Coordinates of C-alpha atoms (C1' of nucleotides) in Angstrom, one line a residue:
Chain A
X1 CA -8.5 6.6 -27.4
X2 CA -6.9 6.3 -23.3
X3 CA -6.2 3.4 -23.9
X4 CA -2.6 4.2 -25.9
X5 CA -2.1 5.8 -23.0
X6 CA -3.0 4.0 -20.8
X7 CA -0.6 1.7 -22.6
X8 CA 2.3 3.6 -22.2
X9 CA 1.7 4.3 -18.9
X10 CA 1.8 1.3 -17.9
X11 CA 4.8 0.3 -20.0
X12 CA 6.6 3.4 -17.5
X13 CA 5.6 1.5 -14.3
X14 CA 6.9 -1.9 -15.8
X15 CA 9.9 -0.4 -16.6
X16 CA 10.3 1.4 -13.2
X17 CA 10.0 -1.2 -11.0
X18 CA 11.9 -3.9 -13.0
X19 CA 15.5 -2.4 -14.6
X20 CA 15.8 -5.0 -16.4
X21 CA 19.1 -4.1 -16.6
X22 CA 19.6 -6.4 -19.8
X23 CA 20.8 -3.0 -21.9
X24 CA 21.4 0.5 -20.6
X25 CA 22.2 2.5 -22.9
X26 CA 20.7 0.2 -25.5
X27 CA 23.3 1.1 -28.1
X28 CA 21.0 3.6 -29.6
X29 CA 21.7 7.4 -28.7
X30 CA 18.1 8.0 -28.9
X31 CA 18.0 5.0 -26.3
X32 CA 20.8 7.0 -24.2
X33 CA 17.9 10.4 -24.1
X34 CA 14.7 7.9 -23.3
X35 CA 17.2 6.2 -21.0
X36 CA 18.1 9.6 -19.2
X37 CA 14.8 11.0 -19.2
X38 CA 13.5 7.8 -17.4
X39 CA 15.6 7.9 -15.0
X40 CA 14.4 11.4 -13.9
X41 CA 11.4 10.8 -14.2
X42 CA 11.5 8.3 -11.2
X43 CA 13.7 10.4 -9.4
X44 CA 11.0 12.9 -9.3
X45 CA 8.7 10.3 -8.7
X46 CA 10.3 10.2 -5.3
X47 CA 10.9 12.8 -4.6
X48 CA 7.7 13.5 -4.9
X49 CA 6.2 10.8 -3.0
X50 CA 8.7 12.0 -0.5
X51 CA 7.5 15.2 -0.2
X52 CA 4.4 13.8 0.5
X53 CA 4.8 11.7 3.4
X54 CA 6.7 14.3 5.0
X55 CA 3.5 16.5 5.0
X56 CA 1.6 13.8 5.8
X57 CA 3.5 13.6 9.0
X58 CA 3.3 16.7 9.8
X59 CA 0.0 16.9 9.2
X60 CA -0.4 14.3 11.9
X61 CA 1.6 16.4 14.5
X62 CA -0.5 18.8 14.3
X63 CA -3.7 18.7 16.3
X64 CA -5.8 20.7 15.2
X65 CA -7.0 20.3 11.3
X66 CA -8.8 22.9 9.3
X67 CA -8.9 21.8 6.4
X68 CA -7.1 18.9 4.0
X69 CA -4.7 20.9 1.3
X70 CA -1.0 21.0 1.1
X71 CA -1.9 24.7 1.5
X72 CA -4.0 24.7 5.1
X73 CA -1.6 22.0 6.4
X74 CA 1.2 23.8 6.4
X75 CA -0.6 27.1 8.2
X76 CA -1.6 24.6 10.4
X77 CA 1.3 23.5 11.8
X78 CA 2.4 27.4 11.7
X79 CA -0.3 28.3 13.9
X80 CA 0.6 25.7 16.0
X81 CA 3.7 26.0 16.6
X82 CA 3.2 30.4 17.6
X83 CA 0.8 28.7 20.1
X84 CA 3.4 26.5 21.5
X85 CA 5.6 28.9 21.8
X86 CA 3.5 31.1 23.4
X87 CA 2.6 28.2 25.5
X88 CA 6.2 27.6 27.1
X89 CA 6.9 31.0 27.2
X90 CA 3.8 31.2 29.7
X91 CA 4.6 28.2 31.7
X92 CA 8.4 28.9 32.1
X93 CA 7.3 32.5 33.4
X94 CA 5.0 30.2 35.9
X95 CA 7.5 28.3 36.9
X96 CA 9.9 31.2 37.9
X97 CA 6.9 32.7 39.7
X98 CA 6.0 29.4 41.8
X99 CA 10.1 29.4 42.7
X100 CA 10.2 32.4 43.8
X101 CA 6.9 32.2 45.7
X102 CA 8.5 29.0 47.1
X103 CA 11.8 31.0 48.3
X104 CA 9.7 33.7 49.9
X105 CA 8.7 31.5 52.2
X106 CA 11.3 29.2 52.9
X107 CA 14.6 31.5 51.8
X108 CA 17.9 28.6 51.5
X109 CA 15.3 26.1 49.6
X110 CA 17.2 24.0 46.5
X111 CA 15.3 23.3 43.6
X112 CA 17.8 21.6 41.9
X113 CA 17.4 18.4 44.2
X114 CA 13.6 18.7 44.6
X115 CA 12.4 17.6 41.5
X116 CA 12.3 14.2 40.5
X117 CA 16.5 13.5 38.7
X118 CA 14.3 12.6 35.1
X119 CA 12.5 15.8 34.6
X120 CA 14.9 18.3 35.5
X121 CA 17.6 16.5 33.3
X122 CA 15.5 15.2 30.3
X123 CA 14.4 19.5 30.1
X124 CA 18.0 20.7 30.3
X125 CA 19.1 18.2 27.7
X126 CA 16.6 20.0 25.3
X127 CA 17.7 23.3 26.6
X128 CA 21.2 22.7 25.6
X129 CA 20.0 21.0 22.1
X130 CA 18.1 24.2 21.2
X131 CA 18.0 27.2 23.0
X132 CA 13.8 27.5 22.5
X133 CA 13.5 30.9 24.6
X134 CA 11.9 32.4 21.3
X135 CA 13.0 35.9 21.4
X136 CA 10.2 38.2 22.4
X137 CA 8.8 39.3 19.5
X138 CA 8.7 36.6 16.5
X139 CA 9.7 37.6 13.7
X140 CA 7.0 34.9 11.9
X141 CA 5.7 36.9 9.4
X142 CA 8.2 37.1 6.6
X143 CA 7.3 39.2 4.0
X144 CA 10.4 39.8 2.4
X145 CA 13.2 36.6 2.4
X146 CA 16.1 36.1 0.3
X147 CA 14.7 34.9 -2.3
X148 CA 16.5 31.6 -2.0
X149 CA 14.8 29.3 -1.3
X150 CA 11.2 28.3 -3.5
X151 CA 9.2 25.4 -3.3
X152 CA 7.3 23.8 -6.1
Chain B
X1 CA 18.8 29.9 -27.8
X2 CA 17.4 30.9 -24.7
X3 CA 16.1 34.2 -27.1
X4 CA 13.0 32.2 -28.1
X5 CA 12.6 30.5 -24.6
X6 CA 12.8 34.7 -23.1
X7 CA 10.4 36.7 -25.7
X8 CA 7.7 33.6 -25.2
X9 CA 8.6 33.9 -21.0
X10 CA 7.5 37.3 -21.7
X11 CA 4.7 37.1 -23.7
X12 CA 3.4 35.3 -21.4
X13 CA 3.7 37.4 -18.2
X14 CA 2.2 40.4 -20.8
X15 CA -0.5 38.0 -20.9
X16 CA -1.4 37.4 -17.7
X17 CA -0.4 40.5 -16.0
X18 CA -3.1 42.7 -19.1
X19 CA -6.5 40.5 -19.3
X20 CA -6.0 43.2 -22.6
X21 CA -9.8 42.8 -21.9
X22 CA -10.0 43.2 -25.9
X23 CA -11.9 40.0 -26.6
X24 CA -12.8 37.2 -23.9
X25 CA -13.8 33.9 -26.1
X26 CA -12.2 36.2 -28.9
X27 CA -15.1 34.7 -31.4
X28 CA -12.6 31.6 -33.0
X29 CA -13.5 28.3 -30.4
X30 CA -9.3 27.8 -30.2
X31 CA -9.4 31.2 -28.1
X32 CA -11.9 29.9 -26.1
X33 CA -9.3 27.3 -25.2
X34 CA -6.4 28.9 -25.2
X35 CA -7.9 31.2 -22.5
X36 CA -9.3 28.8 -20.6
X37 CA -5.6 27.1 -20.9
X38 CA -4.3 30.5 -19.8
X39 CA -6.3 30.9 -17.0
X40 CA -5.2 27.8 -15.2
X41 CA -1.9 28.6 -15.4
X42 CA -2.6 31.5 -13.4
X43 CA -3.9 29.4 -11.1
X44 CA -1.8 27.4 -11.3
X45 CA 1.5 29.8 -10.3
X46 CA -0.2 31.5 -8.0
X47 CA -1.5 28.5 -6.2
X48 CA 2.2 27.5 -6.4
X49 CA 3.8 31.1 -5.4
X50 CA 1.1 30.8 -1.8
X51 CA 2.6 27.2 -1.2
X52 CA 6.2 28.1 -1.2
X53 CA 5.2 31.3 1.0
X54 CA 3.4 29.3 3.2
X55 CA 6.9 27.0 3.3
X56 CA 8.6 29.8 4.0
X57 CA 6.7 31.3 7.0
X58 CA 7.0 27.9 8.4
X59 CA 10.8 27.6 7.6
X60 CA 10.7 31.1 9.6
X61 CA 8.5 29.4 12.5
X62 CA 11.4 27.0 13.3
X63 CA 14.4 27.7 15.2
X64 CA 17.2 25.0 13.5
X65 CA 17.2 24.3 10.1
X66 CA 19.3 21.6 8.9
X67 CA 18.9 22.3 5.0
X68 CA 17.4 24.6 2.7
X69 CA 15.0 21.7 0.1
X70 CA 11.2 21.6 1.1
X71 CA 11.6 18.4 2.6
X72 CA 14.5 19.9 5.2
X73 CA 11.8 22.1 6.0
X74 CA 9.0 20.3 6.7
X75 CA 11.2 17.2 8.6
X76 CA 12.7 20.2 10.8
X77 CA 9.4 21.6 11.2
X78 CA 8.1 18.2 12.5
X79 CA 11.0 17.2 14.7
X80 CA 10.6 20.9 16.0
X81 CA 7.2 20.6 17.2
X82 CA 7.7 17.0 18.5
X83 CA 10.4 18.8 20.5
X84 CA 8.4 22.0 21.9
X85 CA 5.5 18.9 23.0
X86 CA 7.7 17.3 25.1
X87 CA 9.4 20.2 26.4
X88 CA 5.5 21.7 27.5
X89 CA 5.5 18.0 29.3
X90 CA 8.3 18.5 31.3
X91 CA 7.5 22.1 32.1
X92 CA 3.8 21.5 33.2
X93 CA 4.8 18.2 35.0
X94 CA 7.0 20.6 36.8
X95 CA 4.3 23.0 37.7
X96 CA 2.8 20.4 38.9
X97 CA 5.5 19.3 41.3
X98 CA 6.2 22.7 42.0
X99 CA 2.4 23.3 43.3
X100 CA 2.5 20.2 45.3
X101 CA 5.5 21.0 47.0
X102 CA 4.3 24.6 48.2
X103 CA 1.0 23.1 49.2
X104 CA 2.9 20.4 51.3
X105 CA 4.6 23.5 52.8
X106 CA 1.7 25.6 53.5
X107 CA -1.8 23.8 52.6
X108 CA -4.7 26.2 51.7
X109 CA -2.5 28.3 49.4
X110 CA -4.4 29.1 46.7
X111 CA -2.4 29.7 43.4
X112 CA -5.5 31.0 41.3
X113 CA -4.8 34.3 43.1
X114 CA -1.5 33.8 43.7
X115 CA -0.3 34.2 40.4
X116 CA -0.4 37.4 38.2
X117 CA -3.9 37.7 36.1
X118 CA -2.5 38.1 33.2
X119 CA -1.0 34.9 32.9
X120 CA -3.2 32.6 34.3
X121 CA -5.9 34.3 31.9
X122 CA -4.1 33.9 29.0
X123 CA -2.7 30.0 30.0
X124 CA -6.5 29.2 30.1
X125 CA -7.4 30.8 27.4
X126 CA -4.6 28.9 24.9
X127 CA -5.6 25.9 26.5
X128 CA -9.8 26.2 25.9
X129 CA -8.5 27.2 22.0
X130 CA -7.3 23.9 22.0
X131 CA -6.5 21.3 24.7
X132 CA -2.7 20.5 23.5
X133 CA -2.1 18.4 26.4
X134 CA -0.8 15.3 23.8
X135 CA -2.2 11.8 24.4
X136 CA 0.8 9.9 25.4
X137 CA 1.8 8.0 22.5
X138 CA 2.0 9.8 19.7
X139 CA 0.7 8.7 15.8
X140 CA 2.9 10.6 14.3
X141 CA 4.1 7.6 12.3
X142 CA 1.3 7.2 9.7
X143 CA 1.4 4.6 7.8
X144 CA -1.8 4.1 5.6
X145 CA -4.1 7.0 5.8
X146 CA -6.9 7.6 3.9
X147 CA -5.5 8.3 0.5
X148 CA -7.6 11.3 0.1
X149 CA -4.7 13.4 0.0
X150 CA -1.4 13.4 -1.7
X151 CA 1.4 16.2 -2.4
X152 CA 2.6 17.8 -5.0
Chain C
dA1 C1' -20.6 24.7 -15.5
dA2 C1' -16.7 26.4 -13.8
dG3 C1' -13.0 26.6 -10.6
dC4 C1' -9.6 24.2 -7.2
dA5 C1' -6.1 20.7 -5.9
dC6 C1' -3.4 18.0 -7.3
dA7 C1' -0.4 14.8 -10.0
dC8 C1' 2.5 14.1 -13.5
dG9 C1' 6.3 14.7 -17.4
dT10 C1' 9.9 17.7 -18.5
dG11 C1' 14.0 20.7 -19.5
dA12 C1' 16.6 23.5 -16.3
dT13 C1' 19.9 25.0 -12.6
dG14 C1' 23.8 23.7 -8.8
dC15 C1' 26.8 20.7 -6.6
Chain D
dT1 C1' 30.4 13.7 -14.8
dG2 C1' 25.8 12.6 -13.0
dC3 C1' 22.4 13.4 -9.3
dA4 C1' 19.3 16.3 -6.9
dT5 C1' 16.2 19.5 -6.5
dC6 C1' 13.4 22.7 -8.8
dA7 C1' 9.5 25.7 -11.8
dC8 C1' 6.3 25.4 -15.2
dG9 C1' 2.1 23.7 -17.7
dT10 C1' -1.2 20.3 -18.7
dG11 C1' -4.3 17.6 -17.8
dT12 C1' -7.7 14.7 -14.7
dG13 C1' -11.0 14.7 -11.3
dC14 C1' -14.0 16.5 -7.6
dT15 C1' -17.2 19.0 -6.1

DNA sequence: AAGCACACGTGATGC
DNA sequence: TGCATCACGTGTGCT
């Protein structure tokens, strides 16, 4: 029962792995149809594989994982991003505070020359690439979006 | 041509929306089969919808978007997370620097009392929830993972 | 046993 | 035109 299925599957695998190249559009119209169908199948497989790998990568970038399914992976990533953004705001506020504090005690203090060049330049570079001082009220919860993108 | 397809689709919609409830397992075995099939279909739809919404939310949390397809969405999220992590490391290093600088000039300075309580406590809370001082060498590229999770 | 999460092939659509 | 992306229904496995 499952044998024919298995044979079919293995045949597809072999066909996919080795393009054989003998006869594209093997002279019969049905052959053409099945050929384009096969191409579609392979493309889809690659697309799915790529998506899965990306998701695994994303999971690798997020330290705290709740569950192992796709939805949770994305959810955890969202929460993590939000926490990182909040953390960054806090750290920046803290830096402002420290700088002003230091300035109060020692007016005319130049911070740009104080810190190691590497740190400063790196930070500046990031800020230029994109300015992620996120807007205070962050529109994370998107209830209705322009329905241009829908996912599988 | 597409008319029959549309009729079929609308029929399914109606069937899904209104369970009709008249006869579960409508006495015929084929009816039972089609019923469980329908349940499967609806579950799948909900699952897909949920996943798409999550992905849109993720896109909403990421400021810089390259393209509008699923793979790019995830990719952008990964890059963004890594940038945020690097940024956080830099900011923290900067704070350390500033604190030690301030300490040099004024030994016995208590930072815990200096900053507004709100900022300090918030930051501490985040650090408790999870300690994301990421390990210096970060294992983003996962080549071989326990193959328990694969995505659609 | 019943529900959930998944991978797959397929047809449609857009560039 | 072909190629890429998508949503869908279906079968399978795990719990």
